[in-house]
């Protein structure tokens, strides 16, 4: 056959190639540790300790968070086991797809996409608290309206939107840039916390003051501890950002378990440090911080002065930007994976040729979060509280996947038995955390507003599932395996 008789080459489908291109493997171990740590700590460790002391007392808060750290580390071991077997992008969604099929993975992905997008928004709103400390007169100008008791001001909306846009731009330009930034921000955050701790210890040894009350007078010590333990799934959410980016590791996935567990214990240490420091500072400040917008910073300022305030501002600023960055990574990877599985529009699965990142999914994650500044922090917290149900379900499903992998992967009998026990314990803990959220009267029971939001999101999910089901069913199993479990 002559060259002129040869069939013309098939045209290249650029769209299909963009949707199946693998992400660049640039994530180093230190960066992955920083993603887990920065995302888990976020803003809460530096803004909420005064509230935790009020709810649990010094002893209750310390004991509760110590217990919560250990319990979450047990669940994290199951994550490490699954990542070792399935080092792919998409985290729990991909895990569920492998073990339980498309429909179950849609449910997990639907809840996690909203959860991560809302935490992006929550970190952005926390940024406005930092700016309130730095520029109080500016941030209180431009009053717009009030929602659920929260005053909305134009500068706060602008700061929150700018924070989200910057986080999106950082992630769109490459995982290497994002990971390196995350690492250095975590180093600065840990240094600020260490200085605050040492300084407080020195002052305390020089002039001991009684710590804030051990337990609240109105509840039993056991109930006070239980309230703090109930915070654990929310306080440590973010360590599960690691499996979302497992397909981008430039190291063996066997290291993932150690990195995640180490990050949880480091996060726990930061939480416990800030609770203890705030207990000393609150006792030192007396009642001077009652009714403060940021009581933790005001209490530490009363004890350590302007330099102490600067250290807290630096710490929370680093916590906020690492939370923003980490959850933008995870939200975009979930959306990208759902796009590739046709659970959402396929355009979300595209990877940029220039940057090697899911630019469309990153943009979508920021767009989902962007309306939140206009509704105020109180309304946003209802949504975030609701999404804790989905995150807890993801913990449960991952532990089940770990159990299934332990059965199927042919490990030694001793290792298999231990992995199964850890997975079962993690699953039971996840159910316990879920019951704390949904059982009326429990320490962590959701209020009416988050339950309404949960019902609305479930209904919306059913609508999306019905609309996308034909496309999801149409994709052959082999293609699904290729784009998800090999992507």
Coordinates of C-alpha atoms in Angstrom, one line a residue:
X1 CA 0.0 0.0 0.0
X2 CA 1.4 3.4 -0.9
X3 CA 1.7 6.2 1.5
X4 CA -1.1 8.0 -0.2
X5 CA -3.4 5.0 0.4
X6 CA -2.7 4.8 4.1
X7 CA -5.6 5.8 6.4
X8 CA -5.3 9.2 7.9
X9 CA -4.3 9.3 11.5
X10 CA -7.3 9.6 13.9
X11 CA -7.7 13.1 15.2
X12 CA -6.5 13.8 18.7
X13 CA -9.2 14.5 21.2
X14 CA -7.6 17.2 23.2
X15 CA -10.5 17.4 25.6
X16 CA -10.4 13.7 26.4
X17 CA -6.6 13.9 26.9
X18 CA -7.0 16.8 29.3
X19 CA -9.5 14.9 31.3
X20 CA -7.3 11.8 31.7
X21 CA -3.9 13.4 32.1
X22 CA -2.3 12.5 35.4
X23 CA -1.4 15.1 37.9
X24 CA 2.3 15.9 38.3
X25 CA 4.0 13.9 41.1
X26 CA 5.7 16.7 43.0
X27 CA 4.4 16.4 46.6
X28 CA 7.3 15.8 49.0
X29 CA 6.9 14.1 52.4
X30 CA 7.5 17.4 54.3
X31 CA 4.8 19.1 52.2
X32 CA 2.3 16.3 52.8
X33 CA 2.9 16.5 56.6
X34 CA 2.4 20.3 56.4
X35 CA -0.9 19.8 54.4
X36 CA -2.2 17.5 57.1
X37 CA -1.0 19.7 60.0
X38 CA -2.0 23.1 58.7
X39 CA -5.4 21.9 57.5
X40 CA -6.1 20.2 60.9
X41 CA -5.1 23.1 63.0
X42 CA -6.5 25.9 60.8
X43 CA -7.9 28.9 62.8
X44 CA -9.7 27.1 65.6
X45 CA -6.7 26.5 67.8
X46 CA -6.1 30.2 68.1
X47 CA -9.6 31.6 68.2
X48 CA -11.7 29.1 70.2
X49 CA -9.8 28.1 73.3
X50 CA -11.7 30.6 75.5
X51 CA -15.0 29.0 74.4
X52 CA -13.5 25.5 75.0
X53 CA -12.5 26.6 78.5
X54 CA -16.0 27.8 79.2
X55 CA -17.6 24.6 77.9
X56 CA -15.1 22.1 79.4
X57 CA -12.9 23.9 81.9
X58 CA -9.1 23.6 81.9
X59 CA -9.0 19.9 82.9
X60 CA -12.0 19.0 80.8
X61 CA -10.6 20.6 77.7
X62 CA -7.1 19.2 78.1
X63 CA -8.3 15.7 78.8
X64 CA -11.0 15.8 76.1
X65 CA -8.6 17.0 73.4
X66 CA -5.9 14.4 74.5
X67 CA -8.5 11.6 74.1
X68 CA -9.7 13.0 70.8
X69 CA -6.1 13.1 69.5
X70 CA -5.6 9.4 70.2
X71 CA -9.0 8.4 68.8
X72 CA -8.4 10.3 65.6
X73 CA -4.9 8.8 65.3
X74 CA -6.6 5.4 65.3
X75 CA -8.8 6.4 62.4
X76 CA -5.8 7.9 60.7
X77 CA -4.0 4.5 60.7
X78 CA -6.8 3.1 58.5
X79 CA -6.3 6.0 56.1
X80 CA -2.6 5.1 55.9
X81 CA -3.4 1.5 55.2
X82 CA -5.7 2.4 52.4
X83 CA -3.3 5.0 50.8
X84 CA -0.6 2.3 50.8
X85 CA -2.9 0.1 48.7
X86 CA -4.6 2.8 46.7
X87 CA -2.2 5.8 46.2
X88 CA -4.6 7.7 43.9
X89 CA -6.1 11.1 43.6
X90 CA -9.6 11.6 45.1
X91 CA -9.1 10.1 48.6
X92 CA -12.3 8.7 50.1
X93 CA -14.2 9.0 46.9
X94 CA -11.7 6.8 45.1
X95 CA -11.5 4.4 48.1
X96 CA -15.3 4.0 48.1
X97 CA -15.4 3.5 44.4
X98 CA -12.9 0.7 44.6
X99 CA -14.6 -1.1 47.5
X100 CA -18.3 -0.3 47.2
X101 CA -19.0 1.0 43.7
X102 CA -20.1 4.1 41.9
X103 CA -23.3 5.0 43.8
X104 CA -21.7 4.8 47.3
X105 CA -18.8 6.9 46.1
X106 CA -21.1 9.6 44.8
X107 CA -22.6 9.9 48.3
X108 CA -19.2 10.3 49.8
X109 CA -18.0 12.7 47.2
X110 CA -21.1 14.8 47.4
X111 CA -20.7 15.4 51.1
X112 CA -17.0 15.9 51.0
X113 CA -17.1 18.4 48.2
X114 CA -19.4 20.6 50.2
X115 CA -17.5 20.0 53.4
X116 CA -14.2 21.1 52.0
X117 CA -15.6 24.1 50.1
X118 CA -17.3 25.3 53.3
X119 CA -14.1 25.0 55.3
X120 CA -12.3 27.1 52.6
X121 CA -15.0 29.7 53.3
X122 CA -14.7 29.3 57.1
X123 CA -11.0 29.9 57.0
X124 CA -11.5 32.9 54.7
X125 CA -14.0 34.3 57.2
X126 CA -11.4 33.7 60.0
X127 CA -9.1 35.9 58.0
X128 CA -11.4 38.8 58.6
X129 CA -11.0 38.3 62.4
X130 CA -7.2 38.7 61.9
X131 CA -7.8 42.0 60.0
X132 CA -10.2 43.2 62.7
X133 CA -7.3 42.9 65.1
X134 CA -4.9 44.7 62.8
X135 CA -7.2 47.3 61.3
X136 CA -10.3 47.5 63.6
X137 CA -11.5 51.0 62.4
X138 CA -11.2 50.0 58.7
X139 CA -12.9 46.6 59.0
X140 CA -16.0 48.1 60.8
X141 CA -16.8 50.5 58.1
X142 CA -19.2 49.9 55.2
X143 CA -22.0 48.2 57.1
X144 CA -24.2 46.3 54.7
X145 CA -26.8 44.2 56.6
X146 CA -27.2 41.7 59.4
X147 CA -27.9 37.9 59.1
X148 CA -28.5 35.7 62.1
X149 CA -27.1 38.3 64.4
X150 CA -23.9 38.8 62.4
X151 CA -23.2 42.2 60.9
X152 CA -21.8 42.1 57.4
X153 CA -19.3 44.9 56.5
X154 CA -18.0 45.5 53.0
X155 CA -14.2 45.3 54.0
X156 CA -14.8 41.9 55.6
X157 CA -16.4 40.6 52.5
X158 CA -13.5 42.0 50.4
X159 CA -10.9 40.4 52.6
X160 CA -12.6 37.0 52.6
X161 CA -13.0 37.0 48.8
X162 CA -9.4 38.1 48.3
X163 CA -8.2 35.3 50.6
X164 CA -10.1 32.6 48.6
X165 CA -9.0 34.0 45.2
X166 CA -5.3 34.0 46.3
X167 CA -5.6 30.4 47.6
X168 CA -7.1 29.4 44.3
X169 CA -4.4 31.1 42.3
X170 CA -1.7 29.5 44.4
X171 CA -3.2 26.1 43.8
X172 CA -3.8 26.6 40.1
X173 CA -0.2 27.4 39.5
X174 CA 1.1 24.1 40.7
X175 CA 1.2 21.6 43.5
X176 CA 4.9 22.2 44.1
X177 CA 4.4 25.9 44.8
X178 CA 1.4 25.1 47.0
X179 CA 3.2 22.4 48.9
X180 CA 6.3 24.5 49.5
X181 CA 4.3 27.4 50.7
X182 CA 2.3 25.2 53.1
X183 CA 5.5 23.8 54.6
X184 CA 7.1 27.2 55.3
X185 CA 3.8 28.6 56.7
X186 CA 3.5 25.6 59.1
X187 CA 7.1 26.2 60.3
X188 CA 6.3 29.8 61.1
X189 CA 3.1 28.8 62.9
X190 CA 4.8 26.2 65.0
X191 CA 7.6 28.7 65.9
X192 CA 5.1 31.3 67.0
X193 CA 3.2 28.7 69.2
X194 CA 6.5 27.5 70.7
X195 CA 7.5 31.1 71.7
X196 CA 4.1 31.7 73.2
X197 CA 4.4 28.5 75.3
X198 CA 7.9 29.2 76.5
X199 CA 7.1 32.8 77.4
X200 CA 4.0 31.8 79.3
X201 CA 5.9 29.1 81.2
X202 CA 8.6 31.5 82.2
X203 CA 6.0 34.1 83.5
X204 CA 4.0 31.4 85.2
X205 CA 7.1 30.1 87.1
X206 CA 8.0 33.6 88.1
X207 CA 4.5 34.5 89.3
X208 CA 2.2 31.5 89.5
X209 CA -1.5 32.2 89.2
X210 CA -4.5 29.8 89.5
X211 CA -5.5 28.3 86.3
X212 CA -8.9 28.8 84.9
X213 CA -11.4 26.5 86.6
X214 CA -10.8 22.8 86.1
X215 CA -14.4 21.9 85.2
X216 CA -17.6 23.9 84.7
X217 CA -19.8 23.9 87.8
X218 CA -23.0 23.3 86.0
X219 CA -22.1 19.9 84.5
X220 CA -20.3 16.8 85.6
X221 CA -16.6 16.3 84.8
X222 CA -17.5 13.3 82.5
X223 CA -19.9 15.4 80.5
X224 CA -17.4 18.3 80.2
X225 CA -14.8 15.8 78.8
X226 CA -17.4 14.3 76.5
X227 CA -18.2 17.8 75.0
X228 CA -14.5 18.2 74.2
X229 CA -14.2 14.7 72.7
X230 CA -17.2 15.5 70.5
X231 CA -15.1 18.3 68.9
X232 CA -12.5 15.9 67.7
X233 CA -13.9 15.0 64.2
X234 CA -14.3 18.8 63.5
X235 CA -11.0 19.8 65.2
X236 CA -8.9 17.4 63.3
X237 CA -10.6 17.4 59.9
X238 CA -7.9 18.2 57.4
X239 CA -5.6 15.2 58.0
X240 CA -7.8 13.5 55.4
X241 CA -6.7 16.1 52.9
X242 CA -3.6 13.9 52.4
X243 CA -5.3 11.0 50.5
X244 CA -6.9 13.6 48.2
X245 CA -3.4 14.3 46.8
X246 CA -2.0 10.7 47.1
X247 CA -1.7 10.5 43.3
X248 CA 0.8 13.4 43.5
X249 CA 3.3 11.9 46.0
X250 CA 6.9 11.8 44.8
X251 CA 7.7 9.2 47.4
X252 CA 6.5 5.8 48.5
X253 CA 2.9 5.7 49.7
X254 CA 4.1 3.5 52.6
X255 CA 5.3 6.7 54.3
X256 CA 1.8 8.2 54.3
X257 CA 0.6 6.6 57.5
X258 CA 3.5 7.9 59.5
X259 CA 3.1 11.4 58.1
X260 CA -0.6 11.5 58.9
X261 CA -0.3 10.1 62.4
X262 CA 2.6 12.5 63.2
X263 CA 0.6 15.4 61.9
X264 CA -2.4 14.5 64.1
X265 CA -0.2 14.3 67.2
X266 CA 1.5 17.6 66.3
X267 CA -2.0 19.1 65.8
X268 CA -3.0 17.8 69.2
X269 CA 0.1 19.3 70.8
X270 CA -0.8 22.7 69.3
X271 CA -4.4 22.5 70.5
X272 CA -3.3 21.4 74.0
X273 CA -0.7 24.2 74.1
X274 CA -3.1 26.9 73.2
X275 CA -5.7 25.6 75.7
X276 CA -3.1 25.6 78.5
X277 CA -1.7 29.0 77.6
X278 CA -5.2 30.5 77.3
X279 CA -6.1 29.1 80.7
X280 CA -3.2 30.9 82.3
X281 CA -3.9 34.1 80.3
X282 CA -7.7 34.0 81.1
X283 CA -6.9 33.7 84.8
X284 CA -4.4 36.5 84.5
X285 CA -6.9 38.7 82.6
X286 CA -9.8 38.1 85.0
X287 CA -13.1 39.2 83.3
X288 CA -11.5 41.8 81.0
X289 CA -12.1 39.7 77.9
X290 CA -15.8 38.9 78.5
X291 CA -17.8 39.7 75.3
X292 CA -14.6 40.1 73.2
X293 CA -14.8 39.2 69.5
X294 CA -11.5 37.4 69.8
X295 CA -11.2 36.6 73.5
X296 CA -8.2 34.3 73.1
X297 CA -6.0 37.0 71.6
X298 CA -7.2 39.6 74.1
X299 CA -6.4 37.3 77.1
X300 CA -2.9 36.5 75.8
X301 CA -2.4 40.2 75.1
X302 CA -3.3 41.1 78.7
X303 CA -0.6 38.6 79.8
X304 CA 2.1 39.1 77.2
X305 CA 1.5 42.5 75.9
X306 CA 1.6 43.7 72.2
X307 CA 4.3 41.3 71.3
X308 CA 2.1 38.4 72.5
X309 CA -0.7 39.7 70.4
X310 CA 1.6 39.9 67.4
X311 CA 2.6 36.2 67.9
X312 CA -1.0 35.1 68.1
X313 CA -1.9 37.1 65.0
X314 CA 1.1 35.5 63.2
X315 CA 0.1 32.0 64.4
X316 CA -3.6 32.3 63.4
X317 CA -2.7 34.0 60.1
X318 CA -0.4 31.0 59.2
X319 CA -3.1 28.6 60.4
X320 CA -5.8 30.3 58.3
X321 CA -3.7 30.4 55.1
X322 CA -2.5 26.7 55.6
X323 CA -6.2 25.8 56.1
X324 CA -7.2 27.7 53.0
X325 CA -4.4 26.1 50.9
X326 CA -4.9 22.6 52.2
X327 CA -8.7 22.5 51.7
X328 CA -8.4 24.1 48.3
X329 CA -6.2 21.1 47.4
X330 CA -8.7 18.6 48.7
X331 CA -11.9 20.2 47.4
X332 CA -10.4 20.5 43.9
X333 CA -9.2 16.9 43.8
X334 CA -12.6 15.6 44.9
X335 CA -14.3 17.7 42.2
X336 CA -11.8 16.6 39.6
X337 CA -12.3 13.0 40.5
X338 CA -16.1 13.3 40.4
X339 CA -15.8 15.0 37.0
X340 CA -13.7 12.1 35.6
X341 CA -16.2 9.6 36.9
X342 CA -19.0 11.6 35.2
X343 CA -20.7 12.2 38.6
X344 CA -20.3 15.9 37.9
X345 CA -19.7 17.6 34.5
X346 CA -16.6 16.1 32.9
X347 CA -14.9 19.5 32.4
X348 CA -14.0 19.4 36.1
X349 CA -11.7 16.5 35.4
X350 CA -9.4 18.5 33.1
X351 CA -5.7 19.0 34.0
X352 CA -3.9 22.1 32.8
X353 CA -1.0 21.3 30.4
X354 CA 0.8 24.4 31.6
X355 CA 0.6 23.9 35.3
X356 CA -0.2 20.2 35.7
X357 CA -3.1 21.1 38.1
X358 CA -6.9 20.7 37.9
X359 CA -7.4 24.4 37.2
X360 CA -11.1 24.0 36.4
X361 CA -11.8 22.1 39.6
X362 CA -9.8 24.6 41.6
X363 CA -11.8 27.4 40.1
X364 CA -15.1 25.6 40.9
X365 CA -14.1 25.0 44.5
X366 CA -13.4 28.7 45.0
X367 CA -16.7 29.6 43.2
X368 CA -18.7 27.3 45.5
X369 CA -17.1 28.9 48.6
X370 CA -17.3 32.5 47.3
X371 CA -20.9 33.4 48.3
X372 CA -20.3 32.7 51.9
X373 CA -18.9 36.1 53.0
X374 CA -22.2 37.7 52.0
X375 CA -24.1 35.5 54.5
X376 CA -22.0 36.0 57.6
X377 CA -20.2 33.7 59.9
X378 CA -23.2 32.6 61.9
X379 CA -25.0 31.2 58.8
X380 CA -21.8 29.7 57.5
X381 CA -21.3 27.8 60.8
X382 CA -24.6 26.1 60.3
X383 CA -23.4 24.7 57.0
X384 CA -20.0 23.7 58.4
X385 CA -21.7 21.9 61.4
X386 CA -23.9 20.1 58.9
X387 CA -20.9 18.9 56.8
X388 CA -19.4 17.3 59.9
X389 CA -21.9 14.5 59.3
X390 CA -20.5 13.8 55.8
X391 CA -16.9 13.9 57.0
X392 CA -17.7 11.4 59.8
X393 CA -19.4 9.1 57.3
X394 CA -16.2 9.4 55.1
X395 CA -14.1 8.3 58.2
X396 CA -16.4 5.3 58.6
X397 CA -16.3 4.3 55.0
X398 CA -12.5 4.5 54.9
X399 CA -12.2 2.3 57.9
X400 CA -14.5 -0.3 56.1
X401 CA -12.3 -0.1 53.0
X402 CA -9.2 -0.6 55.2
X403 CA -10.8 -3.8 56.6
X404 CA -11.7 -5.0 53.1
X405 CA -8.1 -4.4 51.9
X406 CA -6.7 -6.2 54.9
X407 CA -8.7 -9.2 53.9
X408 CA -7.8 -9.2 50.3
X409 CA -4.2 -8.1 50.1
X410 CA -2.5 -11.3 51.4
X411 CA -0.6 -9.8 54.3
X412 CA 0.9 -12.0 57.0
X413 CA -1.7 -13.4 59.5
X414 CA -0.5 -11.2 62.3
X415 CA -0.4 -8.0 60.3
X416 CA -3.8 -8.8 58.7
X417 CA -5.4 -9.3 62.1
X418 CA -4.0 -6.1 63.6
X419 CA -5.1 -4.1 60.5
X420 CA -8.6 -5.5 60.8
X421 CA -8.8 -4.7 64.5
X422 CA -7.7 -1.1 64.0
X423 CA -10.1 -0.7 61.1
X424 CA -13.0 -2.1 63.2
X425 CA -12.1 0.2 66.1
X426 CA -11.9 3.2 63.7
X427 CA -15.3 2.3 62.2
X428 CA -16.9 2.0 65.7
X429 CA -15.3 5.4 66.7
X430 CA -16.7 6.9 63.5
X431 CA -20.2 5.7 64.4
X432 CA -19.8 7.0 67.9
X433 CA -18.8 10.5 66.5
X434 CA -21.8 10.4 64.2
X435 CA -24.2 9.6 67.0
X436 CA -22.8 12.5 69.0
X437 CA -23.9 14.7 66.1
X438 CA -27.3 13.3 65.4
X439 CA -28.7 12.0 68.7
X440 CA -30.8 14.8 70.4
X441 CA -29.3 15.8 73.8
X442 CA -25.8 14.5 73.1
X443 CA -22.9 16.8 73.7
X444 CA -22.3 17.5 70.1
X445 CA -25.9 17.3 68.8
X446 CA -26.5 19.5 65.8
X447 CA -28.9 22.4 66.2
X448 CA -32.1 22.8 64.1
X449 CA -30.5 25.0 61.4
X450 CA -27.7 22.6 60.5
X451 CA -30.2 19.7 60.4
X452 CA -32.3 21.7 57.9
X453 CA -29.2 22.5 55.9
X454 CA -28.4 18.7 55.9
X455 CA -31.8 17.8 54.7
X456 CA -31.6 20.4 51.9
X457 CA -28.2 19.1 50.8
X458 CA -29.4 15.5 50.7
X459 CA -32.4 16.5 48.5
X460 CA -30.1 18.5 46.2
X461 CA -27.7 15.5 46.1
X462 CA -30.6 13.2 45.1
X463 CA -31.5 15.6 42.2
X464 CA -27.9 15.7 41.0
X465 CA -27.6 11.9 41.3
X466 CA -30.8 11.4 39.2
X467 CA -29.5 13.8 36.6
X468 CA -26.0 12.3 36.4
X469 CA -26.9 8.7 36.8
X470 CA -27.2 7.9 33.0
X471 CA -23.7 9.4 32.4
X472 CA -22.3 7.5 35.4
X473 CA -23.7 4.2 34.3
X474 CA -22.6 4.7 30.8
X475 CA -18.9 4.7 31.6
X476 CA -17.4 1.2 31.1
X477 CA -15.8 -0.3 34.2
X478 CA -12.4 -0.5 32.5
X479 CA -12.4 3.2 31.7
X480 CA -13.6 4.1 35.2
X481 CA -10.7 2.1 36.7
X482 CA -8.3 3.8 34.3
X483 CA -9.3 7.4 34.9
X484 CA -9.9 7.1 38.7
X485 CA -7.8 4.3 40.2
X486 CA -4.9 4.8 37.9
X487 CA -5.1 8.6 37.7

